Coordinates of C-alpha atoms and ligand atoms in Angstrom, one line a residue:
M26 CA 48.5 104.3 120.7
T27 CA 48.3 107.2 117.9
L28 CA 45.1 107.3 116.2
I29 CA 45.5 107.1 112.6
D30 CA 43.8 109.0 110.1
P31 CA 41.2 106.2 107.6
T32 CA 41.7 108.3 104.5
S33 CA 45.5 108.9 105.5
K34 CA 48.1 107.3 103.0
Q35 CA 50.0 105.3 105.9
L36 CA 46.6 103.2 105.8
Q37 CA 45.9 102.9 102.2
D38 CA 49.4 101.9 102.1
T39 CA 49.0 99.1 104.9
L40 CA 45.6 97.5 103.6
S41 CA 46.9 97.2 99.6
E42 CA 50.1 95.9 101.5
L43 CA 48.1 93.0 103.2
K44 CA 46.1 92.7 100.4
H45 CA 49.2 92.2 97.7
K46 CA 50.5 89.5 101.4
E47 CA 47.2 87.6 100.8
E48 CA 47.8 87.5 96.8
E49 CA 51.1 86.9 97.7
D50 CA 50.6 84.2 100.1
Q51 CA 48.6 82.3 97.1
A52 CA 50.7 82.1 94.7
K53 CA 53.2 81.0 97.4
E54 CA 50.8 78.5 98.2
L55 CA 50.4 77.0 95.1
A56 CA 54.4 77.0 94.0
E57 CA 54.7 74.5 97.2
K58 CA 51.9 72.7 95.7
L59 CA 53.2 72.3 92.4
E60 CA 57.1 72.4 94.1
L61 CA 57.8 75.2 91.5
P62 CA 59.8 78.2 93.3
Y63 CA 57.8 81.3 93.6
I64 CA 59.1 84.7 92.9
N65 CA 57.6 88.5 93.5
L66 CA 58.3 90.5 89.9
V67 CA 58.0 93.6 92.0
I68 CA 61.1 92.9 93.3
A69 CA 63.0 90.7 91.0
P70 CA 65.0 91.4 88.0
I71 CA 62.8 91.0 84.3
S72 CA 65.2 91.7 81.7
P73 CA 63.8 94.0 79.3
N74 CA 65.2 92.5 76.1
D75 CA 64.3 89.5 76.8
L76 CA 60.9 90.6 78.3
L77 CA 60.1 90.8 74.2
I78 CA 60.5 87.8 73.4
L79 CA 57.0 87.0 73.9
D80 CA 55.0 90.2 72.7
K81 CA 52.6 92.0 75.4
E82 CA 49.4 90.8 73.8
K83 CA 50.1 87.1 73.5
A84 CA 51.9 87.2 77.0
Q85 CA 48.8 88.5 78.7
K86 CA 46.2 86.4 77.1
G87 CA 48.5 83.7 78.5
N88 CA 49.4 84.6 81.8
L89 CA 53.0 85.0 81.6
L90 CA 56.0 86.6 80.5
V91 CA 59.8 86.0 79.7
M92 CA 62.1 87.0 82.7
K93 CA 65.6 85.9 81.5
K94 CA 66.5 83.9 78.5
V95 CA 69.6 82.2 79.8
G96 CA 71.0 80.5 76.5
K97 CA 68.1 78.3 75.4
I98 CA 66.2 78.3 78.7
L99 CA 63.6 80.8 79.1
H100 CA 62.2 81.5 82.7
L101 CA 58.9 82.2 83.0
A102 CA 56.8 83.9 85.3
V103 CA 53.5 82.1 85.2
K104 CA 50.2 82.4 87.5
D105 CA 49.7 78.8 86.8
P106 CA 51.3 76.2 84.4
N107 CA 48.4 74.1 84.3
N108 CA 46.4 77.1 82.4
P109 CA 45.2 76.1 79.0
Q110 CA 46.4 79.4 77.6
T111 CA 49.4 79.6 79.4
Q112 CA 50.3 76.2 77.6
E113 CA 49.9 76.8 74.3
V114 CA 52.3 79.7 74.9
I115 CA 54.7 76.9 76.5
K116 CA 54.1 74.7 73.6
E117 CA 55.0 77.4 71.0
F118 CA 57.9 77.8 72.9
Q119 CA 59.0 74.3 73.2
E120 CA 58.8 74.0 69.2
Q121 CA 61.1 76.6 68.7
G122 CA 63.5 74.5 71.4
F123 CA 63.0 76.7 74.3
E124 CA 63.3 74.3 77.4
C125 CA 61.2 76.3 80.0
K126 CA 61.7 77.5 83.9
F127 CA 58.9 78.2 85.8
F128 CA 58.2 80.5 88.6
I129 CA 54.8 80.8 90.4
V130 CA 53.6 84.8 90.7
S131 CA 50.9 86.8 91.8
S132 CA 48.3 88.6 89.7
T133 CA 49.8 92.1 91.2
S134 CA 53.0 90.5 90.0
L135 CA 52.5 89.8 86.4
E136 CA 50.7 93.2 85.9
N137 CA 54.1 95.0 87.4
G138 CA 56.2 92.7 84.7
W139 CA 53.8 93.9 82.3
A140 CA 53.9 97.5 82.8
K141 CA 57.7 96.7 81.9
Y142 CA 57.2 96.1 78.2
K143 CA 56.5 100.4 78.1
L144 CA 60.0 100.3 79.4
A145 CA 61.5 97.5 77.3
L146 CA 60.2 99.2 74.0
T147 CA 61.7 103.0 75.2
P148 CA 65.1 102.8 73.7
Q149 CA 67.6 103.9 76.6
K150 CA 70.8 105.6 76.6
D151 CA 73.3 104.0 78.7
A152 CA 71.2 102.6 80.8
P153 CA 73.2 100.8 83.7
I154 CA 73.5 96.7 83.5
W155 CA 72.8 96.9 87.0
G156 CA 70.1 97.9 89.2
V157 CA 70.0 101.8 90.8
F158 CA 68.6 102.0 94.3
D159 CA 67.2 105.4 94.8
I160 CA 66.7 106.5 98.6
K161 CA 63.7 108.6 98.7
K162 CA 63.9 112.0 100.1
E163 CA 61.9 111.8 102.6
D164 CA 63.6 108.4 103.7
S165 CA 67.0 110.0 104.3
D166 CA 66.1 113.1 105.7
K167 CA 64.1 111.2 108.4
I168 CA 66.9 108.8 108.7
K169 CA 70.0 111.1 108.0
D170 CA 68.9 113.4 111.3
S171 CA 69.0 110.6 113.4
L172 CA 72.3 109.2 113.6
K173 CA 74.7 111.1 115.1
T174 CA 76.6 108.3 116.4
V175 CA 76.9 104.0 115.7
Q176 CA 74.3 103.2 119.0
D177 CA 71.4 105.7 116.8
I178 CA 71.1 102.8 114.0
Q179 CA 69.9 100.2 116.8
K180 CA 67.5 102.5 118.0
E181 CA 66.4 103.4 114.6
I182 CA 65.8 100.1 113.2
K183 CA 63.3 98.8 115.7
N184 CA 61.1 102.0 114.4
L185 CA 61.4 101.2 110.4
S186 CA 59.7 99.4 107.7
T187 CA 61.4 96.5 105.7
S188 CA 61.6 99.0 102.7
Q189 CA 63.3 101.6 104.6
L190 CA 65.8 99.3 106.3
L191 CA 68.5 99.1 102.9
S192 CA 67.9 103.0 103.1
L193 CA 68.9 103.1 107.2
I194 CA 72.0 100.6 106.5
L195 CA 73.3 102.6 103.4
I196 CA 72.8 105.7 104.8
G197 CA 74.3 105.2 107.8
S198 CA 77.5 103.3 105.8
I199 CA 78.2 106.6 103.6
K200 CA 77.5 108.4 106.9
M201 CA 80.1 106.7 108.8
E202 CA 82.6 106.5 105.7
A203 CA 82.4 102.8 106.1
S204 CA 84.2 100.7 103.1
D205 CA 82.1 98.1 103.7
V206 CA 79.0 96.8 104.9
H207 CA 78.2 93.5 106.3
L208 CA 75.1 91.5 106.8
E209 CA 75.6 88.1 108.7
P210 CA 72.7 85.8 109.8
E211 CA 72.7 84.2 112.7
K212 CA 70.4 81.7 114.8
D213 CA 68.1 84.0 116.0
K214 CA 69.4 87.3 114.4
I215 CA 71.1 89.3 111.7
R216 CA 73.9 91.1 112.5
I217 CA 75.0 94.3 110.5
R218 CA 78.7 95.2 110.4
Y219 CA 80.3 98.3 108.8
R220 CA 83.9 98.2 108.1
I221 CA 85.4 101.9 109.5
D222 CA 88.9 102.3 109.3
G223 CA 89.8 99.0 108.5
L224 CA 87.7 98.1 111.5
L225 CA 84.4 96.0 111.6
Q226 CA 82.5 97.5 113.7
D227 CA 78.9 96.1 115.4
I228 CA 76.1 98.4 114.4
A229 CA 72.8 96.8 114.9
E230 CA 71.0 93.6 114.7
F231 CA 67.8 93.3 113.6
P232 CA 65.2 90.5 113.6
V233 CA 65.3 87.2 111.0
K234 CA 62.1 87.9 109.5
E235 CA 62.8 91.1 107.9
Y236 CA 65.9 89.3 106.4
H237 CA 64.7 87.6 103.6
F238 CA 62.6 90.6 101.9
L239 CA 66.5 92.6 102.7
V240 CA 68.1 89.8 100.3
S241 CA 65.9 89.9 97.8
R242 CA 66.2 93.6 97.1
I243 CA 70.1 93.0 97.3
K244 CA 70.2 90.4 94.8
T245 CA 67.4 91.5 92.7
L246 CA 69.4 95.1 92.5
S247 CA 72.9 93.4 92.0
D248 CA 71.0 91.4 89.3
M249 CA 71.6 87.9 91.0
I250 CA 69.3 84.6 90.9
I251 CA 67.0 84.9 94.1
N252 CA 66.1 81.7 94.4
I253 CA 69.8 80.0 94.3
T254 CA 70.9 80.2 98.1
D255 CA 73.4 77.5 98.1
I256 CA 75.9 79.1 95.6
S257 CA 77.9 82.2 95.9
Q258 CA 77.2 85.1 94.2
D259 CA 78.6 88.4 92.8
G260 CA 77.1 91.5 91.7
R261 CA 77.0 95.4 91.9
F262 CA 74.4 98.0 92.1
T263 CA 73.8 102.3 92.4
A264 CA 72.7 103.7 95.4
K265 CA 71.3 107.4 94.7
F266 CA 71.1 109.9 97.7
N267 CA 70.9 113.2 98.1
G268 CA 71.8 113.9 94.2
K269 CA 75.1 111.5 94.5
T270 CA 75.5 108.1 93.8
V271 CA 77.2 105.3 95.7
D272 CA 78.6 101.9 93.7
L273 CA 78.2 99.2 95.8
R274 CA 80.3 95.8 95.0
V275 CA 78.0 93.2 96.3
S276 CA 78.8 89.6 97.4
V277 CA 76.4 87.0 98.5
L278 CA 78.0 83.7 100.3
P279 CA 75.8 80.8 101.8
S280 CA 76.1 80.7 105.6
N281 CA 75.2 78.2 108.3
Y282 CA 71.7 80.2 109.4
G283 CA 71.4 81.3 105.3
E284 CA 72.9 84.0 102.9
S285 CA 75.6 86.4 104.6
I286 CA 76.3 89.4 102.3
V287 CA 79.1 91.6 101.8
M288 CA 78.6 95.4 100.2
R289 CA 81.8 97.3 99.1
L290 CA 81.3 100.9 98.7
L291 CA 83.2 101.6 96.0
S292 CA 82.8 105.2 95.9
I293 CA 83.5 106.0 99.7
S294 CA 86.6 103.8 100.0
T295 CA 88.2 107.6 99.1
I296 CA 92.2 107.4 98.4
K297 CA 94.4 110.1 98.9
L298 CA 96.8 109.8 96.3
N299 CA 99.5 112.3 97.7
L300 CA 102.4 110.8 98.9
D301 CA 103.2 113.5 102.4
E302 CA 99.0 112.5 102.9
L303 CA 100.0 109.2 103.9
G304 CA 101.3 109.9 107.2
I305 CA 104.8 109.5 106.2
R306 CA 107.2 111.1 108.8
P307 CA 109.3 113.8 107.1
E308 CA 112.5 112.1 106.9
L309 CA 111.2 109.1 105.6
F310 CA 109.6 111.1 103.2
E311 CA 112.8 112.1 101.7
T312 CA 113.8 109.0 101.1
I313 CA 111.1 107.4 99.1
K314 CA 111.2 110.5 96.5
S315 CA 115.2 109.8 96.4
Q316 CA 114.5 106.5 95.9
I317 CA 111.4 106.6 93.5
N318 CA 113.4 109.4 91.2
R319 CA 116.2 107.0 90.5
P320 CA 116.3 106.1 86.8
N321 CA 115.8 102.3 87.6
G322 CA 115.1 99.6 90.1
M323 CA 112.9 98.3 92.3
I324 CA 110.6 99.4 95.2
L325 CA 108.5 96.8 97.0
V326 CA 106.0 97.5 99.4
T327 CA 105.4 94.4 102.0
G328 CA 102.4 94.0 104.4
P329 CA 99.0 92.1 105.0
T330 CA 96.1 92.5 103.1
G331 CA 94.2 95.6 104.0
S332 CA 98.1 97.3 105.2
G333 CA 97.5 100.2 102.7
K334 CA 100.0 98.4 100.2
T335 CA 98.1 99.6 97.0
T336 CA 97.7 103.3 97.8
T337 CA 101.1 103.8 98.9
L338 CA 102.1 102.3 94.9
Y339 CA 99.3 104.2 93.8
S340 CA 100.9 107.6 95.4
C341 CA 104.4 107.1 94.3
I342 CA 103.4 106.7 91.0
N343 CA 100.8 109.4 90.8
Y344 CA 104.1 110.8 92.3
I345 CA 106.3 110.6 89.2
N346 CA 103.1 110.7 86.5
K347 CA 104.2 113.6 84.3
P348 CA 104.6 113.9 80.5
G349 CA 107.2 112.1 79.3
N350 CA 106.9 109.2 81.4
K351 CA 105.0 106.0 80.1
I352 CA 103.8 104.2 83.5
I353 CA 101.9 100.8 82.5
T354 CA 99.8 99.0 85.0
V355 CA 99.1 95.4 85.6
E356 CA 96.6 94.5 88.6
D357 CA 94.1 92.7 89.7
P358 CA 91.8 93.8 89.6
V359 CA 91.7 97.4 88.6
E360 CA 90.8 99.2 91.6
Y361 CA 90.7 103.0 91.2
R362 CA 91.3 104.8 88.0
L363 CA 94.4 107.0 87.9
K364 CA 94.8 109.7 85.1
G365 CA 97.4 109.5 82.5
I366 CA 98.4 105.8 83.2
T367 CA 97.9 102.6 81.3
Q368 CA 96.1 100.2 83.8
T369 CA 95.9 96.7 82.7
P370 CA 93.6 94.1 84.3
I371 CA 95.1 90.8 84.4
S372 CA 93.4 87.7 86.5
H373 CA 96.1 85.5 88.5
R374 CA 93.6 82.6 88.8
K375 CA 94.2 82.5 84.5
G376 CA 98.0 81.3 85.2
Q377 CA 99.4 80.8 82.0
T378 CA 98.5 84.0 80.9
F379 CA 99.2 86.0 83.5
A380 CA 102.8 85.5 82.6
K381 CA 102.0 85.8 78.4
S382 CA 100.5 89.5 79.4
L383 CA 102.6 90.7 81.5
K384 CA 105.9 89.5 78.9
S385 CA 103.4 91.3 75.9
I386 CA 103.1 94.7 78.3
V387 CA 106.8 95.0 79.1
R388 CA 107.2 95.0 75.2
Q389 CA 104.7 98.1 75.2
D390 CA 107.9 99.6 76.3
P391 CA 107.0 101.4 79.5
D392 CA 109.6 104.1 82.0
V393 CA 108.0 102.7 85.3
L394 CA 105.4 99.3 85.6
M395 CA 103.5 99.0 88.5
L396 CA 102.9 95.3 89.3
G397 CA 100.0 94.8 91.4
E398 CA 101.9 91.6 93.4
I399 CA 104.9 89.8 93.0
R400 CA 103.5 86.2 94.0
D401 CA 105.5 83.5 91.9
Q402 CA 108.7 83.2 90.6
E403 CA 107.5 84.0 87.0
S404 CA 106.4 87.3 88.0
A405 CA 109.0 87.6 90.2
E406 CA 111.8 87.3 87.3
I407 CA 109.9 89.5 84.8
A408 CA 109.7 92.3 87.6
I409 CA 113.7 92.1 88.7
E410 CA 114.6 91.7 84.5
F411 CA 112.7 94.8 83.4
A412 CA 114.6 96.6 86.9
L413 CA 117.8 95.7 86.0
T414 CA 117.0 96.9 82.4
G415 CA 117.1 100.9 83.1
H416 CA 113.2 100.7 84.3
I417 CA 111.3 101.4 87.8
V418 CA 109.6 98.9 88.6
F419 CA 106.6 99.0 91.7
S420 CA 105.2 96.2 93.2
T421 CA 103.9 94.4 96.6
I422 CA 104.9 91.2 98.1
H423 CA 103.0 89.0 101.5
T424 CA 105.7 89.3 104.1
N425 CA 105.8 90.5 107.2
E426 CA 108.7 92.9 108.0
A427 CA 110.6 94.8 105.2
A428 CA 113.9 92.6 105.3
G429 CA 111.4 89.5 105.0
A430 CA 110.7 90.6 101.5
I431 CA 114.6 89.0 100.9
P432 CA 114.5 85.8 101.8
R433 CA 110.8 85.5 100.2
L434 CA 112.4 86.3 97.1
F435 CA 115.3 83.8 97.3
G436 CA 112.7 81.6 97.5
M437 CA 111.4 82.4 94.3
K438 CA 114.6 81.5 92.8
I439 CA 116.1 84.9 92.5
S440 CA 120.0 84.7 92.7
P441 CA 121.8 87.5 95.0
D442 CA 123.4 89.2 91.8
S443 CA 120.5 89.9 90.7
L444 CA 118.7 90.8 93.9
A445 CA 121.6 92.6 95.2
S446 CA 121.6 94.9 91.9
S447 CA 117.5 95.3 90.9
L448 CA 116.4 96.3 94.6
N449 CA 116.2 100.2 95.7
L450 CA 113.6 100.0 98.6
I451 CA 111.3 97.9 100.4
I452 CA 108.5 100.1 102.2
A453 CA 106.5 97.4 105.3
Q454 CA 103.4 99.3 105.9
R455 CA 100.5 99.3 108.3
L456 CA 97.2 101.7 108.8
V457 CA 96.8 102.5 112.5
R458 CA 93.6 104.3 113.2
K459 CA 93.9 108.0 114.4
L460 CA 92.2 109.2 117.7
C461 CA 89.6 111.6 117.2
P462 CA 91.1 115.0 117.9
D463 CA 88.0 116.0 119.4
C464 CA 87.6 113.3 122.4
K465 CA 90.7 112.0 123.2
E466 CA 91.5 111.7 126.2
K467 CA 95.3 112.3 128.3
Y468 CA 96.0 109.6 131.4
K469 CA 99.5 109.1 132.5
A470 CA 101.1 105.7 131.2
S471 CA 102.3 103.0 134.1
P472 CA 106.3 102.6 134.2
E473 CA 106.1 99.3 133.1
I474 CA 104.5 100.7 129.6
V475 CA 106.9 103.6 129.9
E476 CA 109.6 101.4 130.2
A477 CA 108.5 99.2 127.5
M478 CA 108.6 102.3 125.3
K479 CA 111.9 103.1 126.0
K480 CA 113.3 100.2 125.1
I481 CA 111.9 99.7 122.2
L482 CA 113.3 103.1 121.1
S483 CA 116.6 102.3 122.6
S484 CA 117.8 100.9 119.7
I485 CA 117.0 103.8 116.9
S486 CA 120.5 104.4 115.8
R487 CA 121.5 108.4 115.5
K488 CA 121.3 107.8 111.4
S489 CA 117.9 108.0 111.5
G490 CA 118.0 111.7 112.2
L491 CA 115.0 111.2 114.8
K492 CA 115.0 113.2 117.7
I493 CA 114.1 110.4 120.0
P494 CA 111.7 111.9 123.2
E495 CA 113.5 111.3 126.3
K496 CA 110.2 111.7 128.5
I497 CA 107.1 110.0 128.2
P498 CA 105.4 112.0 130.6
Q499 CA 101.3 111.2 129.4
L500 CA 99.5 109.5 126.3
Y501 CA 95.9 109.7 124.8
K502 CA 93.5 107.2 124.5
A503 CA 90.4 106.7 122.5
K504 CA 86.9 108.2 124.0
G505 CA 83.8 109.1 121.7
C506 CA 82.1 111.7 120.6
E507 CA 79.6 112.7 118.1
K508 CA 82.1 113.7 115.7
C509 CA 83.8 110.1 115.5
H510 CA 80.3 108.5 115.6
G511 CA 81.1 107.5 119.3
L512 CA 83.6 105.8 118.1
G513 CA 87.0 107.3 119.3
Y514 CA 89.0 107.1 116.2
K515 CA 88.9 109.1 112.5
G516 CA 90.8 108.2 110.1
R517 CA 93.9 106.5 109.5
L518 CA 97.4 106.8 109.0
G519 CA 100.2 104.8 107.9
V520 CA 103.1 103.9 110.0
F521 CA 106.5 102.5 108.0
E522 CA 110.0 100.9 108.4
L523 CA 111.5 101.5 104.9
L524 CA 114.5 99.5 104.2
T525 CA 116.8 101.3 101.9
V526 CA 119.3 98.8 100.1
D527 CA 122.7 100.5 100.1
D528 CA 126.0 99.3 99.2
E529 CA 126.2 97.4 103.0
I530 CA 122.6 96.2 102.7
K531 CA 123.9 95.0 99.1
K532 CA 127.0 93.1 100.4
I533 CA 124.5 91.1 103.0
I534 CA 122.2 90.3 99.8
L535 CA 125.0 88.8 98.0
T536 CA 126.2 86.5 101.2
K537 CA 122.9 85.6 100.8
I538 CA 121.9 85.5 104.5
A539 CA 119.5 85.2 107.4
S540 CA 116.9 88.5 107.1
F541 CA 117.2 89.0 110.9
E542 CA 120.8 89.9 109.9
I543 CA 119.5 92.4 106.9
Q544 CA 117.2 93.5 109.7
D545 CA 119.9 94.4 112.2
K546 CA 122.2 95.9 109.6
A547 CA 119.8 98.1 108.3
Q548 CA 118.7 99.5 111.8
K549 CA 122.3 100.2 113.1
Q550 CA 122.6 102.0 109.1
G551 CA 119.7 104.2 110.8
M552 CA 116.1 101.9 109.5
I553 CA 113.3 102.9 112.0
T554 CA 111.1 99.6 112.3
L555 CA 107.3 99.6 112.4
I556 CA 107.0 99.2 115.7
Q557 CA 109.1 102.3 116.8
D558 CA 107.4 104.2 113.7
A559 CA 104.3 103.2 115.6
V560 CA 105.4 104.0 119.3
L561 CA 106.7 107.5 118.5
R562 CA 103.0 108.1 116.6
V563 CA 101.5 107.2 120.7
I564 CA 103.6 109.9 122.2
E565 CA 103.0 112.1 119.8
G566 CA 99.6 111.5 120.6
I567 CA 98.2 110.9 116.7
T568 CA 97.4 107.1 117.8
S569 CA 96.8 104.9 121.2
L570 CA 98.9 102.6 122.3
D571 CA 95.7 100.0 122.2
E572 CA 95.5 100.4 118.6
V573 CA 98.8 100.0 118.2
E574 CA 99.0 97.1 119.9
R575 CA 96.1 95.7 117.6
I576 CA 98.2 95.8 114.7
V577 CA 101.9 95.2 116.0
G578 CA 101.1 93.1 118.7
S579 CA 102.1 93.7 122.4
I580 CA 104.9 96.2 123.0
K581 CA 105.9 94.8 126.1
L582 CA 106.9 91.5 123.9
A583 CA 108.4 93.4 121.3
E584 CA 112.2 92.2 121.2
K585 CA 113.8 96.0 120.7
Ligands
ZN601 ZN1 85.7 112.0 119.0

């Protein structure tokens, strides 16, 4: 045990924390007695504009303040609603036609709230509508140095006060280049998971009793209603860290054991917009380039959610983004801003308005249209009509294989004629994690695996122009080191299947034949399938067999 200097800041802090806790407990007790919600104004949001509804003098005299105004309802923070002076102010509000909602707070809470008058009265330029979480330098220094691998977070989490917990979670996610942070309450613990390179990783666990404070803090920052816990809420806040800012989109969802939280790190979800950085083989890259340089036609990207479709679309658009090309995108929602391109957010949820807005956008006469997703007959018709009238159209459609897009569009009542004349290229893709080059481990694959891989590659046509390896001497697997935070993988790579709609494929489309025959024909014409591309990446040592099987399924079960 270490001795604490009685004059130390740490001790002073602990003492005032204790005193504060006692005060808050009393407020909680009163709230319970009166059956009113309790709130802590040190962490709860106060709207500066609404605070000014009641002037400071009156607020102090009446022992209350206005936290928020929602229509004709005032959210009031009060120490005791039965206090005569408080009642006087309430009566005044009611006479003005306001309905009052009470939240019980402590004296410290009120003092804190009143201090915000000063802030509210000073005009602020460009004040963000959401909160800013400033990660203190001493916290970040302390945490940063101790975080080398994912496992370190679990060790560190036990040594932190509640207030440092959020800093740790955020710094960890930034350092490990996570795209999302998940906080999931379970029966007796809270689980933290990060999404890194598309995969959720268990990061740490912490006790349930800390969670309440953390949730309140995050909800406050994201401008959500704290004491409502049974509906989902969305919000956003900014974290400041080492002079950098990271925007977080937050979603809170009620679950069995409390509210679960997902935070998406918007500035971290880096997007590479160069076609040649997507991991497309040079041979396939040439195909894409020649297709997107054509004067008209439709290019579709298929794949499940999270397979990198949007990135590919953006990269294609970026490639043809030259002066003289008018490009309009229609997205739900706009995820990344692109320079020199008109991006239109349209919500699919609004039904009717979607098709209507889409039609009016098409009248803006762009040369290139990117439609976020073809999901119904109406959007399919607009996209195809546009492609048939001398424009380039990019879109995504939800199917597994490239060939699957064709029957899918037939299902949307698109005629074989229109489809055959409008479709240029279908790209199916998946993302696989790349092995960490610093720690990947060589091993000799079993004869069965080698056999299965060879079988998959055997159907690659010579027309593909690819060199197929004859021997598979060794493969690589994931290990884990400091550079990859102990995960064994670092970054991701796209695997692709490109179905070029040439004359042969057009003929098949016109006969409205099943997708496997299209697939078969396309392979004979030189198409490499997703699984073939993936297996080649395993042989090249860029990814592992485990990773490929996670994405495309067992290679022993693959037919071709
Ligand atoms: Zn490594």
